[in-house]
Amino acid sequence: MKLLRYGPAGQEKPGLLDAGGTIRDLSGVVSDLAGEALSPAGLAKLAALDPGSLPAISGTPRLGPPVIGMKNLVCIGLNYADHAAETGAPVPKEPIVFLKSLGALSGPNDDVIIPKNSVKTDWEVELCIIIGSKAKCVSEAEALDHVAGYAVGNDVSEREWQIERGGSWDKGKGCDTFGPVGPWLVTKDEVPDPQNLSMFCDVDGQRMQDGSTRTMIFGVKTLVAYVSHMITLHPGDVIFTGTPPGVGLGKKPNPVFLKAGQAMKLGIEGLGEQTQRTIAYEG
């Protein structure tokens, strides 16, 4: 299934995408895509529905993040061998874990705000793991039992704040709109091998990232198990799993960063695409 949330920001309704590409309203079945609705039983209930029996939504409504009610937006740094190489960083011996502010979460096609005084805002296409049931101290063998599915994410990053301003990476990662997720949650039964998905990111029509989850250092099972020993994972929690090479910071001989008025387009095989416009902070 492809599950989604549609409508104005803060007023989204749950829905699914049928085989013909039509959005079907789920608000008569579940109140939202959160909590128990993301559990194995909840997803089985939705999978048993006849999409044709659900109200069809016309037009092209705004899409919000495909899940809500999460407690954590977890991120993994330097998790692609080829990305670590382009940054000159050593391959991590254990996953590098940091957090995004929940305020960074945004819809897949919402504008990305370049923060005030930012000079090094960057893009990062990433596979997102969506947690479906509580995971605490789980093994790798159990990890996928707690996964509802996967989505496309853009781990937008302010590199000066992340790297040059001291302290943790969080300060360059959690700005408003720095966490687009979607367009939908694709349930794990439709993604038989999350470690073999092609992915890309274009900026103003120029291909910047062209990679694959094959080069991930720590795979999905490892990440869910590892993080669950440090942070209890709850339904709707999102794990951004790292990015392949081609980020602005890694461009040679001179890094390239985002400015207001640009367009990012990014996608992952089988999980859909996002498009964001960058705008200047006004405040």
XYZ file of N, CA and C in Angstrom, residues 76-96 127 129 140 169 194-196 199 212-224 226 240-245:
147
model
N 20.853 9.357 10.730
C 22.112 8.621 10.738
C 23.088 9.352 9.823
N 24.269 9.682 10.350
C 25.247 10.426 9.580
C 26.285 9.531 8.929
N 26.778 9.976 7.778
C 27.881 9.301 7.078
C 27.636 7.793 6.946
N 26.445 7.438 6.462
C 26.076 6.026 6.409
C 26.216 5.419 5.016
N 26.814 6.156 4.089
C 27.104 5.613 2.763
C 28.616 5.691 2.563
N 29.217 4.572 2.181
C 30.669 4.542 2.046
C 31.156 5.573 1.043
N 30.428 5.741 -0.067
C 30.876 6.680 -1.083
C 30.652 8.132 -0.654
N 29.649 8.375 0.187
C 29.457 9.735 0.715
C 30.535 10.071 1.737
N 30.875 9.112 2.602
C 31.957 9.342 3.555
C 33.244 9.679 2.813
N 33.482 8.988 1.699
C 34.693 9.236 0.917
C 34.711 10.647 0.338
N 33.562 11.128 -0.164
C 33.558 12.458 -0.776
C 33.764 13.566 0.246
N 33.404 13.307 1.510
C 33.605 14.310 2.546
C 34.970 14.186 3.210
N 35.709 13.123 2.880
C 37.011 12.915 3.495
C 36.946 12.349 4.892
N 35.756 11.870 5.296
C 35.582 11.335 6.654
C 35.852 9.827 6.662
N 36.370 9.308 7.754
C 36.555 7.857 7.851
C 35.206 7.148 7.933
N 35.180 5.898 7.502
C 33.959 5.096 7.590
C 33.667 4.843 9.070
N 32.470 5.185 9.546
C 32.155 5.006 10.971
C 32.197 3.532 11.383
N 32.664 3.289 12.608
C 32.665 1.933 13.140
C 31.306 1.556 13.724
N 30.553 2.566 14.150
C 29.176 2.389 14.610
C 28.347 3.505 13.996
N 27.020 3.326 13.907
C 26.184 4.389 13.354
C 26.337 5.705 14.118
N 26.419 6.794 13.368
C 26.413 8.139 13.940
C 24.958 8.574 14.049
N 16.651 7.501 2.275
C 15.620 6.511 2.580
C 15.186 6.706 4.024
N 12.966 5.219 7.193
C 12.268 4.084 7.797
C 11.134 4.648 8.647
N 18.381 -7.504 15.629
C 18.278 -7.328 14.183
C 17.262 -8.295 13.588
N 25.750 18.112 15.664
C 25.239 18.372 14.321
C 23.820 18.936 14.340
N 15.096 -3.274 0.835
C 15.388 -1.846 0.985
C 16.864 -1.517 0.775
N 17.711 -2.549 0.676
C 19.146 -2.319 0.447
C 19.513 -2.379 -1.034
N 18.528 -2.213 -1.910
C 18.808 -2.243 -3.349
C 17.860 -1.307 -4.085
N 18.376 5.941 -6.141
C 17.903 7.209 -5.582
C 18.611 8.367 -6.272
N 22.578 4.628 -4.669
C 21.793 3.447 -4.358
C 21.965 3.098 -2.889
N 20.916 2.543 -2.306
C 21.013 2.081 -0.922
C 21.954 0.885 -0.782
N 22.442 0.355 -1.900
C 23.424 -0.733 -1.827
C 24.704 -0.310 -1.111
N 25.017 0.989 -1.136
C 26.281 1.429 -0.536
C 26.107 1.902 0.909
N 24.940 1.643 1.500
C 24.773 1.933 2.921
C 25.731 1.089 3.748
N 26.342 1.689 4.745
C 27.266 0.975 5.625
C 26.487 0.113 6.619
N 25.476 0.714 7.236
C 24.611 0.015 8.188
C 23.207 -0.038 7.590
N 22.698 -1.253 7.396
C 21.408 -1.431 6.752
C 20.230 -1.187 7.680
N 19.042 -1.342 7.128
C 17.808 -1.037 7.845
C 17.693 -1.834 9.138
N 17.894 -3.139 9.074
C 17.758 -3.970 10.271
C 18.731 -3.533 11.363
N 19.960 -3.267 10.954
C 20.979 -2.856 11.921
C 20.608 -1.537 12.573
N 20.130 -0.590 11.770
C 19.818 0.737 12.303
C 18.654 0.692 13.284
N 17.587 -0.021 12.940
C 16.435 -0.088 13.844
C 16.852 -0.716 15.169
N 19.918 -0.984 16.468
C 20.913 -0.154 17.147
C 20.254 1.031 17.848
N 15.894 8.774 9.307
C 16.589 9.153 8.077
C 17.906 8.366 8.061
N 18.150 7.600 6.998
C 19.211 6.595 7.056
C 20.527 7.004 6.401
N 20.679 8.256 6.030
C 21.922 8.694 5.409
C 21.755 8.935 3.921
N 22.776 9.551 3.326
C 22.666 9.993 1.938
C 23.839 9.506 1.100
N 23.604 9.243 -0.195
C 24.700 8.887 -1.097
C 25.506 10.128 -1.495
N 26.583 9.955 -2.265
C 27.395 11.112 -2.636
C 26.657 12.068 -3.556
